[in-house]
Short mmCIF file of C-alpha atoms in Angstrom, two decimals:
data_model
loop_
_atom_site.label_atom_id
_atom_site.label_comp_id
_atom_site.label_asym_id
_atom_site.label_seq_id
_atom_site.Cartn_x
_atom_site.Cartn_y
_atom_site.Cartn_z
CA MET A 1 28.53 -16.65 10.89
CA GLN A 2 30.19 -15.92 7.55
CA THR A 3 30.36 -12.37 6.23
CA VAL A 4 27.65 -11.41 3.75
CA LYS A 5 29.16 -9.99 0.56
CA VAL A 6 27.22 -7.44 -1.47
CA SER A 7 28.20 -5.96 -4.84
CA ILE A 8 26.56 -2.79 -6.19
CA ASP A 9 27.52 -0.78 -9.29
CA ARG A 10 26.27 2.68 -10.16
CA THR A 11 25.76 1.74 -13.83
CA PHE A 12 23.42 -1.21 -13.15
CA ALA A 13 19.96 -0.02 -12.12
CA ILE A 14 16.59 -1.74 -11.81
CA GLY A 15 14.66 1.47 -12.39
CA GLU A 16 13.61 4.82 -10.99
CA THR A 17 11.10 4.77 -8.14
CA ASP A 18 7.82 6.39 -9.10
CA PRO A 19 6.59 8.81 -6.39
CA ARG A 20 3.36 6.79 -6.25
CA LEU A 21 5.26 3.75 -4.97
CA PHE A 22 4.97 5.18 -1.45
CA GLY A 23 1.18 5.36 -1.18
CA ALA A 24 -1.40 4.34 1.40
CA PHE A 25 -5.11 3.64 1.67
CA VAL A 26 -8.15 5.14 3.42
CA GLU A 27 -11.36 3.09 3.39
CA HIS A 28 -14.68 3.55 5.18
CA LEU A 29 -13.78 0.64 7.45
CA GLY A 30 -14.00 0.63 11.23
CA ARG A 31 -12.32 3.70 12.71
CA CYS A 32 -10.10 4.52 9.74
CA VAL A 33 -12.13 7.59 8.77
CA TYR A 34 -14.44 8.31 11.72
CA GLY A 35 -12.34 8.57 14.87
CA GLY A 36 -9.19 8.21 12.76
CA LEU A 37 -8.38 10.99 10.36
CA TYR A 38 -11.77 12.71 10.89
CA GLU A 39 -13.07 13.50 14.38
CA PRO A 40 -14.92 16.80 14.83
CA GLY A 41 -14.66 17.94 18.42
CA HIS A 42 -11.26 16.35 19.01
CA PRO A 43 -8.91 18.76 20.82
CA THR A 44 -6.61 18.88 17.76
CA ALA A 45 -9.37 18.95 15.09
CA ASP A 46 -9.55 21.85 12.64
CA ALA A 47 -12.72 23.51 11.33
CA GLN A 48 -13.33 20.60 8.95
CA GLY A 49 -12.96 17.99 11.67
CA PHE A 50 -9.54 16.73 10.53
CA ARG A 51 -7.46 15.53 13.47
CA GLY A 52 -4.30 17.62 13.64
CA ASP A 53 -2.32 15.00 15.55
CA VAL A 54 -3.07 12.42 12.86
CA LEU A 55 -2.14 14.86 10.09
CA GLU A 56 1.18 15.51 11.85
CA LEU A 57 1.96 11.78 11.96
CA VAL A 58 0.85 11.32 8.36
CA ARG A 59 3.27 14.02 7.25
CA GLU A 60 6.02 12.21 9.16
CA LEU A 61 5.03 8.90 7.57
CA ALA A 62 5.19 10.69 4.17
CA PRO A 63 2.83 8.70 1.92
CA THR A 64 2.59 10.18 -1.56
CA ILE A 65 -0.78 9.00 -2.90
CA MET A 66 -3.93 7.90 -1.07
CA ARG A 67 -6.50 5.38 -2.33
CA TYR A 68 -10.17 6.02 -1.39
CA PRO A 69 -12.97 5.04 -0.55
CA GLY A 70 -12.24 1.31 -0.82
CA GLY A 71 -11.61 -1.53 -0.79
CA ASN A 72 -14.65 -3.69 -0.32
CA PHE A 73 -16.67 -0.63 0.70
CA VAL A 74 -16.56 0.86 -2.79
CA SER A 75 -18.47 -2.04 -4.38
CA GLY A 76 -21.68 -0.84 -2.73
CA TYR A 77 -20.97 2.90 -2.52
CA ASP A 78 -23.09 5.54 -4.21
CA TRP A 79 -20.73 8.50 -4.51
CA GLU A 80 -23.67 10.91 -4.62
CA ASP A 81 -24.41 10.03 -0.96
CA GLY A 82 -21.12 11.64 0.14
CA VAL A 83 -21.44 15.07 -1.48
CA GLY A 84 -23.60 18.11 -0.76
CA PRO A 85 -24.76 19.48 2.60
CA VAL A 86 -23.72 17.06 5.33
CA ASP A 87 -27.01 17.32 7.19
CA GLN A 88 -28.85 16.16 4.06
CA ARG A 89 -26.70 13.11 3.36
CA PRO A 90 -28.35 9.70 3.86
CA ARG A 91 -27.31 7.07 6.39
CA ARG A 92 -26.79 3.70 4.71
CA LEU A 93 -26.09 0.10 5.65
CA ASP A 94 -22.59 -0.88 4.55
CA LEU A 95 -22.64 -4.56 3.59
CA ALA A 96 -18.86 -4.74 3.24
CA TRP A 97 -18.19 -4.32 6.97
CA MET A 98 -21.72 -4.77 8.40
CA SER A 99 -21.78 -1.25 9.79
CA LYS A 100 -23.75 1.96 9.37
CA GLU A 101 -22.33 4.68 7.12
CA THR A 102 -23.22 8.28 8.02
CA ASN A 103 -21.65 9.79 4.87
CA ALA A 104 -20.47 12.77 6.94
CA PHE A 105 -17.12 12.35 5.19
CA GLY A 106 -17.16 11.99 1.41
CA THR A 107 -15.29 12.77 -1.79
CA ASN A 108 -14.84 16.52 -1.30
CA GLU A 109 -13.74 16.13 2.32
CA PHE A 110 -11.25 13.47 1.22
CA ILE A 111 -9.80 15.79 -1.42
CA ASP A 112 -9.46 18.59 1.14
CA TRP A 113 -7.80 16.19 3.59
CA CYS A 114 -5.31 15.11 0.89
CA ARG A 115 -4.49 18.74 0.16
CA ALA A 116 -3.93 19.40 3.86
CA ALA A 117 -1.62 16.38 4.06
CA GLY A 118 0.20 17.16 0.79
CA ILE A 119 -0.86 13.86 -0.79
CA GLU A 120 -2.11 12.99 -4.28
CA PRO A 121 -5.68 11.60 -4.20
CA MET A 122 -6.56 8.28 -5.88
CA LEU A 123 -10.24 7.42 -6.32
CA ALA A 124 -11.86 4.03 -6.86
CA VAL A 125 -15.18 3.71 -8.69
CA ASN A 126 -17.96 1.26 -7.87
CA LEU A 127 -18.15 -1.47 -10.53
CA GLY A 128 -20.00 -3.83 -8.20
CA THR A 129 -23.51 -2.44 -7.74
CA ARG A 130 -22.94 0.48 -10.17
CA ASP A 131 -21.71 0.77 -13.73
CA GLY A 132 -19.62 2.84 -16.10
CA ASP A 133 -22.16 5.66 -16.28
CA ALA A 134 -21.86 6.32 -12.53
CA ALA A 135 -18.07 6.24 -12.91
CA ARG A 136 -17.95 8.78 -15.74
CA ARG A 137 -20.36 11.02 -13.80
CA LEU A 138 -17.96 11.00 -10.84
CA VAL A 139 -15.05 11.96 -13.13
CA GLU A 140 -17.12 14.85 -14.48
CA TYR A 141 -18.10 15.96 -10.96
CA CYS A 142 -14.47 15.88 -9.80
CA ASN A 143 -12.45 16.98 -12.80
CA PHE A 144 -14.52 19.03 -15.24
CA PRO A 145 -14.04 22.79 -14.77
CA GLY A 146 -17.66 23.96 -15.03
CA ASP A 147 -20.71 24.78 -17.14
CA THR A 148 -22.19 21.28 -16.93
CA GLU A 149 -24.73 19.89 -14.49
CA LEU A 150 -22.23 17.81 -12.52
CA SER A 151 -19.32 20.23 -12.51
CA ASP A 152 -21.66 23.04 -11.53
CA LEU A 153 -23.02 20.80 -8.77
CA ARG A 154 -19.49 20.50 -7.35
CA ARG A 155 -19.16 24.28 -7.54
CA ALA A 156 -22.50 24.70 -5.77
CA HIS A 157 -21.27 22.35 -3.05
CA GLY A 158 -18.41 24.77 -2.33
CA TRP A 159 -15.52 23.53 -4.51
CA PRO A 160 -15.26 25.97 -7.44
CA GLU A 161 -11.99 24.52 -8.80
CA PRO A 162 -11.82 21.00 -10.27
CA HIS A 163 -10.14 18.39 -8.08
CA GLY A 164 -7.91 17.15 -10.91
CA VAL A 165 -7.80 13.51 -9.74
CA LYS A 166 -5.44 11.70 -12.12
CA PHE A 167 -5.32 8.09 -10.83
CA TRP A 168 -8.51 5.98 -10.77
CA CYS A 169 -9.18 2.34 -9.83
CA LEU A 170 -11.80 0.41 -11.81
CA GLY A 171 -13.49 -1.32 -8.88
CA ASN A 172 -11.98 -3.60 -6.24
CA GLU A 173 -11.30 -7.36 -5.99
CA MET A 174 -14.14 -8.18 -8.34
CA ASP A 175 -13.36 -11.93 -8.38
CA GLY A 176 -13.81 -12.23 -4.60
CA PRO A 177 -17.03 -13.95 -3.39
CA TRP A 178 -17.00 -11.53 -0.43
CA GLN A 179 -17.46 -8.64 -2.88
CA MET A 180 -20.85 -7.09 -3.59
CA GLU A 181 -21.87 -8.33 -7.04
CA THR A 182 -18.82 -10.51 -7.74
CA LYS A 183 -18.00 -10.77 -11.42
CA THR A 184 -16.51 -13.34 -13.74
CA ALA A 185 -13.46 -12.15 -15.64
CA GLU A 186 -15.56 -11.73 -18.78
CA GLU A 187 -18.25 -9.76 -16.96
CA TYR A 188 -15.77 -7.51 -15.21
CA GLY A 189 -13.60 -7.07 -18.31
CA ARG A 190 -16.53 -5.84 -20.37
CA LYS A 191 -17.83 -3.51 -17.64
CA ALA A 192 -14.37 -2.11 -16.87
CA THR A 193 -13.71 -1.45 -20.56
CA GLU A 194 -16.90 0.54 -21.00
CA ALA A 195 -16.29 2.46 -17.76
CA ALA A 196 -12.70 3.25 -18.78
CA LYS A 197 -13.77 4.40 -22.22
CA MET A 198 -16.35 6.86 -20.90
CA MET A 199 -14.16 8.09 -18.03
CA LYS A 200 -11.39 8.98 -20.49
CA TRP A 201 -13.85 10.64 -22.85
CA VAL A 202 -14.64 13.01 -19.97
CA ASP A 203 -10.98 13.50 -19.00
CA PRO A 204 -8.33 12.03 -21.35
CA SER A 205 -5.53 12.87 -18.90
CA ILE A 206 -6.50 10.31 -16.25
CA GLU A 207 -4.73 7.00 -15.64
CA LEU A 208 -6.64 3.81 -14.85
CA ALA A 209 -5.93 0.59 -12.97
CA ALA A 210 -7.91 -2.54 -13.79
CA CYS A 211 -8.56 -5.08 -11.03
CA GLY A 212 -6.23 -8.01 -10.97
CA SER A 213 -7.33 -11.13 -9.14
CA SER A 214 -7.67 -10.41 -5.43
CA GLY A 215 -4.75 -12.62 -4.42
CA ARG A 216 -2.09 -14.99 -5.66
CA THR A 217 -3.86 -17.86 -3.89
CA MET A 218 -7.20 -17.24 -5.63
CA PRO A 219 -8.29 -20.01 -8.04
CA THR A 220 -8.90 -17.25 -10.59
CA PHE A 221 -5.29 -15.98 -10.47
CA GLY A 222 -3.64 -15.93 -13.87
CA THR A 223 -6.65 -16.62 -16.05
CA TRP A 224 -8.35 -13.56 -14.53
CA GLU A 225 -5.49 -11.19 -15.45
CA ASP A 226 -5.27 -12.68 -18.94
CA THR A 227 -9.01 -12.35 -19.67
CA VAL A 228 -9.44 -8.93 -18.08
CA LEU A 229 -6.53 -7.47 -20.02
CA GLU A 230 -7.80 -8.94 -23.27
CA HIS A 231 -10.74 -6.59 -22.74
CA THR A 232 -9.09 -3.57 -21.10
CA PHE A 233 -5.55 -3.54 -22.53
CA ASP A 234 -6.07 -0.50 -24.77
CA HIS A 235 -7.81 1.53 -22.07
CA VAL A 236 -5.75 1.08 -18.88
CA GLU A 237 -2.22 1.79 -17.71
CA PHE A 238 -2.12 -0.45 -14.61
CA ILE A 239 -3.35 -3.73 -13.18
CA SER A 240 -3.70 -4.18 -9.42
CA LEU A 241 -2.16 -6.70 -7.02
CA HIS A 242 -3.13 -7.36 -3.39
CA THR A 243 -1.13 -9.25 -0.75
CA TYR A 244 -1.33 -9.57 3.03
CA LEU A 245 1.47 -11.37 4.85
CA ASN A 246 0.54 -13.50 7.86
CA ASP A 247 1.95 -15.60 10.66
CA TYR A 248 -1.02 -17.88 11.26
CA ALA A 249 1.42 -20.78 11.60
CA GLY A 250 3.41 -19.09 14.39
CA ASP A 251 6.61 -19.76 12.43
CA THR A 252 8.76 -16.65 12.71
CA GLU A 253 11.42 -17.74 10.21
CA ALA A 254 8.78 -18.52 7.57
CA PHE A 255 6.96 -15.27 8.32
CA LEU A 256 10.14 -13.25 7.77
CA ALA A 257 10.69 -15.16 4.52
CA SER A 258 7.19 -14.36 3.22
CA PRO A 259 8.16 -11.06 1.50
CA ASP A 260 10.15 -13.19 -0.96
CA LEU A 261 6.78 -14.55 -2.15
CA MET A 262 5.86 -10.95 -3.02
CA ASP A 263 8.84 -10.97 -5.37
CA SER A 264 7.55 -14.12 -7.05
CA PHE A 265 4.01 -12.73 -7.24
CA ILE A 266 5.21 -9.57 -8.96
CA ASP A 267 7.33 -11.54 -11.43
CA GLU A 268 4.35 -13.75 -12.28
CA VAL A 269 2.00 -10.82 -12.90
CA VAL A 270 4.61 -9.12 -15.08
CA ALA A 271 4.84 -12.33 -17.15
CA LEU A 272 1.03 -12.49 -17.44
CA VAL A 273 0.54 -8.90 -18.58
CA ASP A 274 3.47 -9.03 -20.99
CA ALA A 275 2.04 -12.20 -22.55
CA VAL A 276 -1.11 -10.23 -23.40
CA ALA A 277 1.06 -7.52 -24.98
CA ALA A 278 3.03 -10.13 -26.91
CA ARG A 279 -0.12 -11.67 -28.38
CA ARG A 280 -1.08 -8.21 -29.58
CA ARG A 281 2.46 -7.52 -30.83
CA SER A 282 2.25 -4.36 -28.75
CA ALA A 283 5.11 -2.35 -27.30
CA LYS A 284 2.80 -1.04 -24.57
CA ARG A 285 3.68 -2.24 -21.08
CA ILE A 286 1.02 -2.46 -18.40
CA MET A 287 2.44 -1.34 -15.08
CA LEU A 288 1.59 -2.79 -11.66
CA SER A 289 -0.33 -1.05 -8.90
CA PHE A 290 0.22 -2.96 -5.64
CA ASP A 291 -2.68 -1.04 -4.14
CA GLU A 292 -3.21 -3.22 -1.07
CA TRP A 293 -0.34 -4.69 0.93
CA ASN A 294 0.45 -5.14 4.59
CA VAL A 295 0.87 -7.62 7.41
CA TRP A 296 -2.59 -8.76 8.52
CA TYR A 297 -3.78 -11.90 10.30
CA ARG A 298 -4.88 -11.56 13.91
CA THR A 299 -8.09 -9.70 13.08
CA ARG A 300 -8.63 -11.08 9.59
CA ARG A 301 -11.17 -13.82 10.22
CA ARG A 302 -14.80 -12.84 10.76
CA SER A 303 -14.98 -14.65 14.10
CA GLU A 304 -11.95 -12.73 15.36
CA GLY A 305 -13.10 -9.13 15.08
CA ARG A 306 -13.84 -8.57 11.40
CA THR A 307 -17.37 -7.25 12.11
CA LYS A 308 -19.58 -6.40 15.09
CA LEU A 309 -23.28 -7.09 15.58
CA GLY A 310 -25.96 -4.40 15.48
CA TRP A 311 -24.79 -2.31 12.49
CA PRO A 312 -22.68 0.14 14.56
CA VAL A 313 -21.15 3.36 13.22
CA ALA A 314 -17.34 3.18 12.94
CA PRO A 315 -16.90 0.01 15.03
CA GLU A 316 -13.53 -0.98 16.45
CA ILE A 317 -12.74 -3.70 13.92
CA LEU A 318 -9.55 -4.92 12.22
CA GLU A 319 -7.45 -3.00 14.75
CA GLU A 320 -4.35 -5.13 14.34
CA ILE A 321 -1.74 -4.48 17.02
CA TYR A 322 1.67 -4.79 15.38
CA ASN A 323 4.77 -6.08 17.16
CA MET A 324 8.48 -6.06 16.37
CA LYS A 325 8.26 -9.28 14.36
CA ASP A 326 5.55 -7.74 12.17
CA ALA A 327 7.75 -4.70 11.53
CA LEU A 328 10.53 -6.95 10.24
CA ALA A 329 8.27 -8.76 7.76
CA PHE A 330 6.81 -5.40 6.78
CA GLY A 331 10.30 -4.04 6.10
CA GLY A 332 11.01 -7.03 3.88
CA ALA A 333 7.92 -6.12 1.84
CA CYS A 334 9.26 -2.57 1.41
CA ILE A 335 12.49 -4.02 0.01
CA SER A 336 10.52 -6.23 -2.40
CA LEU A 337 8.65 -3.21 -3.74
CA LEU A 338 11.85 -1.22 -4.22
CA ASN A 339 13.51 -4.08 -6.06
CA HIS A 340 10.66 -4.11 -8.60
CA ALA A 341 10.55 -0.37 -9.19
CA ASP A 342 10.78 -0.91 -12.94
CA ARG A 343 7.23 -2.34 -13.07
CA VAL A 344 5.58 -1.60 -9.71
CA ARG A 345 4.86 2.09 -10.22
CA CYS A 346 2.22 2.50 -7.55
CA ALA A 347 1.65 0.84 -4.17
CA CYS A 348 -0.72 1.51 -1.27
CA LEU A 349 -0.18 0.39 2.30
CA ALA A 350 -3.54 -0.81 3.60
CA GLN A 351 -4.54 1.05 5.64
CA LEU A 352 -3.63 4.40 7.21
CA VAL A 353 -5.32 4.82 10.61
CA ASN A 354 -6.60 2.29 13.20
CA ALA A 355 -7.68 -0.51 10.82
CA ILE A 356 -4.57 -2.60 10.00
CA ALA A 357 -2.64 0.66 10.17
CA PRO A 358 0.67 2.27 11.10
CA ILE A 359 -1.16 4.97 13.11
CA MET A 360 -3.45 4.28 16.06
CA THR A 361 -5.75 6.73 17.83
CA GLU A 362 -7.91 6.92 20.91
CA THR A 363 -11.25 8.65 20.37
CA GLY A 364 -10.89 12.04 22.03
CA GLY A 365 -7.33 11.11 23.01
CA PRO A 366 -3.83 10.76 21.57
CA ALA A 367 -2.47 9.22 18.38
CA TRP A 368 0.68 7.10 18.23
CA ARG A 369 2.95 5.16 15.88
CA GLN A 370 2.70 1.40 15.55
CA THR A 371 5.89 -0.61 14.94
CA ILE A 372 5.31 -0.80 11.17
CA PHE A 373 5.24 3.01 11.00
CA HIS A 374 9.03 3.20 11.13
CA PRO A 375 10.02 0.98 8.17
CA PHE A 376 7.42 2.72 6.00
CA ALA A 377 8.67 6.19 6.96
CA HIS A 378 12.24 5.14 6.08
CA PHE A 379 11.05 3.55 2.82
CA SER A 380 9.11 6.67 1.79
CA LYS A 381 11.63 9.30 2.83
CA PHE A 382 14.80 7.61 1.63
CA GLY A 383 13.54 5.34 -1.18
CA ARG A 384 13.27 8.06 -3.84
CA GLY A 385 15.70 7.63 -6.72
CA ARG A 386 17.32 4.92 -8.87
CA VAL A 387 17.14 1.43 -7.39
CA LEU A 388 20.49 -0.23 -8.04
CA ARG A 389 20.93 -3.94 -8.66
CA ALA A 390 22.54 -5.63 -5.67
CA GLU A 391 24.23 -9.02 -5.79
CA VAL A 392 23.90 -10.45 -2.29
CA ALA A 393 25.93 -13.50 -1.30
CA SER A 394 24.26 -14.46 1.98
CA PRO A 395 23.89 -17.66 3.96
CA THR A 396 20.42 -19.11 3.47
CA TYR A 397 17.83 -21.12 5.37
CA SER A 398 14.81 -23.22 4.42
CA ALA A 399 11.24 -22.40 5.38
CA THR A 400 7.68 -23.31 4.45
CA TYR A 401 5.15 -20.51 4.53
CA HIS A 402 1.58 -21.60 5.32
CA ASP A 403 -1.32 -19.49 4.11
CA PRO A 404 -4.65 -20.96 5.25
CA ARG A 405 -7.68 -20.39 3.01
CA GLY A 406 -10.89 -21.75 4.55
CA THR A 407 -10.34 -25.44 5.18
CA ALA A 408 -7.28 -25.56 2.89
CA ASP A 409 -3.75 -24.88 4.07
CA LEU A 410 -1.64 -23.69 1.18
CA ALA A 411 2.05 -24.43 1.68
CA PHE A 412 4.80 -22.53 -0.10
CA PRO A 413 8.23 -24.15 0.30
CA LEU A 414 11.09 -21.65 0.30
CA PRO A 415 14.26 -23.75 0.04
CA GLU A 416 16.83 -20.92 -0.10
CA VAL A 417 15.93 -17.83 1.86
CA PRO A 418 18.88 -15.43 2.23
CA TYR A 419 19.24 -14.22 5.79
CA VAL A 420 20.01 -10.76 4.44
CA LYS A 421 17.48 -9.03 2.17
CA LEU A 422 18.65 -5.70 0.72
CA ALA A 423 17.71 -2.81 -1.57
CA ALA A 424 19.94 0.08 -2.62
CA VAL A 425 18.64 3.47 -3.83
CA HIS A 426 20.74 6.25 -5.38
CA ASP A 427 19.40 9.78 -5.07
CA ASP A 428 21.49 11.77 -7.54
CA ALA A 429 20.00 15.13 -6.56
CA GLY A 430 20.72 14.54 -2.89
CA ARG A 431 24.02 12.79 -3.60
CA THR A 432 23.19 9.84 -1.41
CA VAL A 433 23.03 6.08 -1.60
CA THR A 434 20.63 4.51 0.89
CA LEU A 435 20.81 0.83 1.84
CA PHE A 436 17.73 -0.88 3.29
CA VAL A 437 18.89 -4.09 4.95
CA LEU A 438 16.92 -6.78 6.79
CA ASN A 439 18.72 -9.39 8.89
CA ARG A 440 16.30 -12.33 9.22
CA HIS A 441 18.55 -14.44 11.42
CA LEU A 442 16.83 -14.70 14.79
CA ASP A 443 19.91 -15.46 16.88
CA GLN A 444 23.11 -14.34 15.19
CA PRO A 445 24.52 -10.98 14.19
CA MET A 446 25.38 -10.74 10.51
CA PRO A 447 28.68 -9.15 9.38
CA ILE A 448 28.22 -7.47 6.00
CA ASP A 449 30.78 -6.17 3.49
CA ILE A 450 29.26 -3.99 0.74
CA ASP A 451 31.29 -3.03 -2.33
CA ILE A 452 29.72 0.03 -4.02
CA ARG A 453 31.39 0.97 -7.30
CA GLY A 454 31.12 4.16 -9.34
CA PHE A 455 30.69 6.74 -6.58
CA GLY A 456 34.25 7.34 -5.40
CA ASN A 457 34.74 7.79 -1.71
CA LEU A 458 31.60 7.32 0.37
CA GLU A 459 30.93 9.05 3.66
CA LEU A 460 28.54 7.77 6.30
CA LYS A 461 25.65 10.19 6.79
CA GLU A 462 23.37 8.15 9.04
CA ALA A 463 22.86 4.58 10.20
CA LEU A 464 19.59 3.50 11.81
CA GLU A 465 18.47 0.25 13.37
CA LEU A 466 15.02 -0.99 14.40
CA ARG A 467 15.12 -3.97 16.71
CA ASP A 468 14.05 -5.25 20.11
CA ASP A 469 15.16 -8.20 22.20
CA ASP A 470 11.49 -9.11 22.47
CA LEU A 471 9.95 -9.78 19.04
CA SER A 472 6.49 -9.48 20.59
CA ALA A 473 7.16 -5.89 21.77
CA ILE A 474 4.47 -3.37 20.76
CA ASN A 475 3.80 0.35 20.99
CA THR A 476 0.80 1.47 23.03
CA LYS A 477 -0.86 4.68 24.16
CA GLU A 478 1.00 4.36 27.47
CA ALA A 479 4.33 3.42 25.84
CA PRO A 480 4.20 4.88 22.31
CA ASP A 481 7.96 4.65 21.74
CA ARG A 482 8.63 1.16 23.09
CA VAL A 483 9.77 0.16 19.59
CA ARG A 484 11.51 2.94 17.69
CA PRO A 485 14.65 3.39 15.57
CA GLY A 486 18.01 3.91 17.18
CA ALA A 487 21.55 4.35 15.93
CA LEU A 488 23.27 1.43 14.21
CA ALA A 489 26.72 1.41 15.76
CA GLY A 490 29.99 0.34 14.21
CA VAL A 491 29.25 1.15 10.56
CA ARG A 492 32.35 2.16 8.56
CA ALA A 493 32.66 3.62 5.07
CA GLU A 494 36.11 3.00 3.59
CA GLY A 495 36.47 4.33 0.05
CA GLY A 496 33.78 2.47 -1.87
CA ARG A 497 33.16 -0.16 0.80
CA VAL A 498 30.76 -0.23 3.69
CA LEU A 499 31.35 -2.53 6.63
CA ALA A 500 28.77 -3.21 9.32
CA THR A 501 27.46 -5.86 11.66
CA LEU A 502 23.69 -6.26 11.68
CA ALA A 503 22.03 -7.31 14.92
CA PRO A 504 19.85 -10.43 14.89
CA ALA A 505 16.27 -9.83 13.71
CA SER A 506 16.83 -6.22 12.71
CA TRP A 507 15.74 -3.65 10.12
CA ASN A 508 18.59 -1.33 9.14
CA VAL A 509 18.96 1.83 7.06
CA ILE A 510 22.45 3.03 6.06
CA ARG A 511 22.70 6.38 4.29
CA LEU A 512 25.89 7.33 2.47
CA ALA A 513 27.03 10.62 0.94
CA THR A 514 28.54 10.35 -2.54
CA ALA A 515 31.16 12.55 -4.12
CA GLY A 516 28.87 13.41 -7.04
#
């Protein structure tokens, strides 16, 4: 196999990573909340019922912002149900996941959990069954200091200081027929505009994300973004994107190529939102919030574990078990996000615990890391800084990614997929350059020669590798470290060059010390 040549220059940067790029997502879905991050009576639980073992893993994972309470759940959620004395909160039917919601965990508990984890809270408002008035009332409850009915209600509930939530989502996937009270783009655009206007009248410091279409494969994609932003452009800072990578086709090479479609998706949405700005002759740039992304397919279809009969509380649904192959595709998605740091300023891994999540728990028992935990932890810990442009001269392969939608099978030909996908991040304060490198070749090691200019002599700080001879290998309660990072051997830093050989089907992180 020929050597992959990479050129990087300190003076050519894509952009600075926003701290919110490394976010995640908690929804009232399955065991994400109940039995996940919240389990009173668990041996590690604190006085509020927060699982200490989960908090410890969350701190290791290091997400920076957390979206809540949905997701599909939010389109039928009355926020008033989740505040006040717990024993007086109503039990409701949740139509999003056909389960019963106890409301034992609500907005104030979520804020406290975020504080315990050291994470910025992000709240979504219900623009499905509710309207802008309910949204502005929630902002007042959360953020206004006091001396009004709603802020004093928060104080009476035991939270005297305002929560200061700065990032808010205007609903969720409102073009999806699975959503409670689906909207047309015109209907949603008008409702979101009025909600945004009133929310910012209450607290002008907040930032808002309008709903983009719920997927690149939706028939509404494109026209939805255009119409929604015609309404909301002056009132929002972000528009959302959602993507879930899958391997329904059982084609590993195509699956590992699928993160490249995230790159295309991002580029298309940037073009759409900038076209709206151009028509207005506006210098304002709408940023992107990729507030749902992950690998998800085994448990995605309703007949395969999406819901359970009988309206149970916190059912075991969407508990995707991730293998080594999933971790590789996941790592490719991390690289795609880094390489669009100029416009993707916020992103949320969906979700955090048990339901399509990097952390799994047993009720009353242990918590452990899934395979996708490790690329995200690397991405979050080492991805802070300036993302540098990298010219990668790699051998390529052809693939066709299949994304089934109902009876239709959407095919995306990818004629030139580089075997090596790479992102480079310079942390000036820490005097490091970190390389995130995915080798997608299933059989052959990949020699790589990286020329990094503008930093003087580089010294190798650390080189990590995540791989397994068995791409179906998983982590379990009995074997929680079956798939975990190890040392990447044979890496050399010579002046401004880095030489390495990447194992087949591997995720690699190379950290270099700079001279200053």
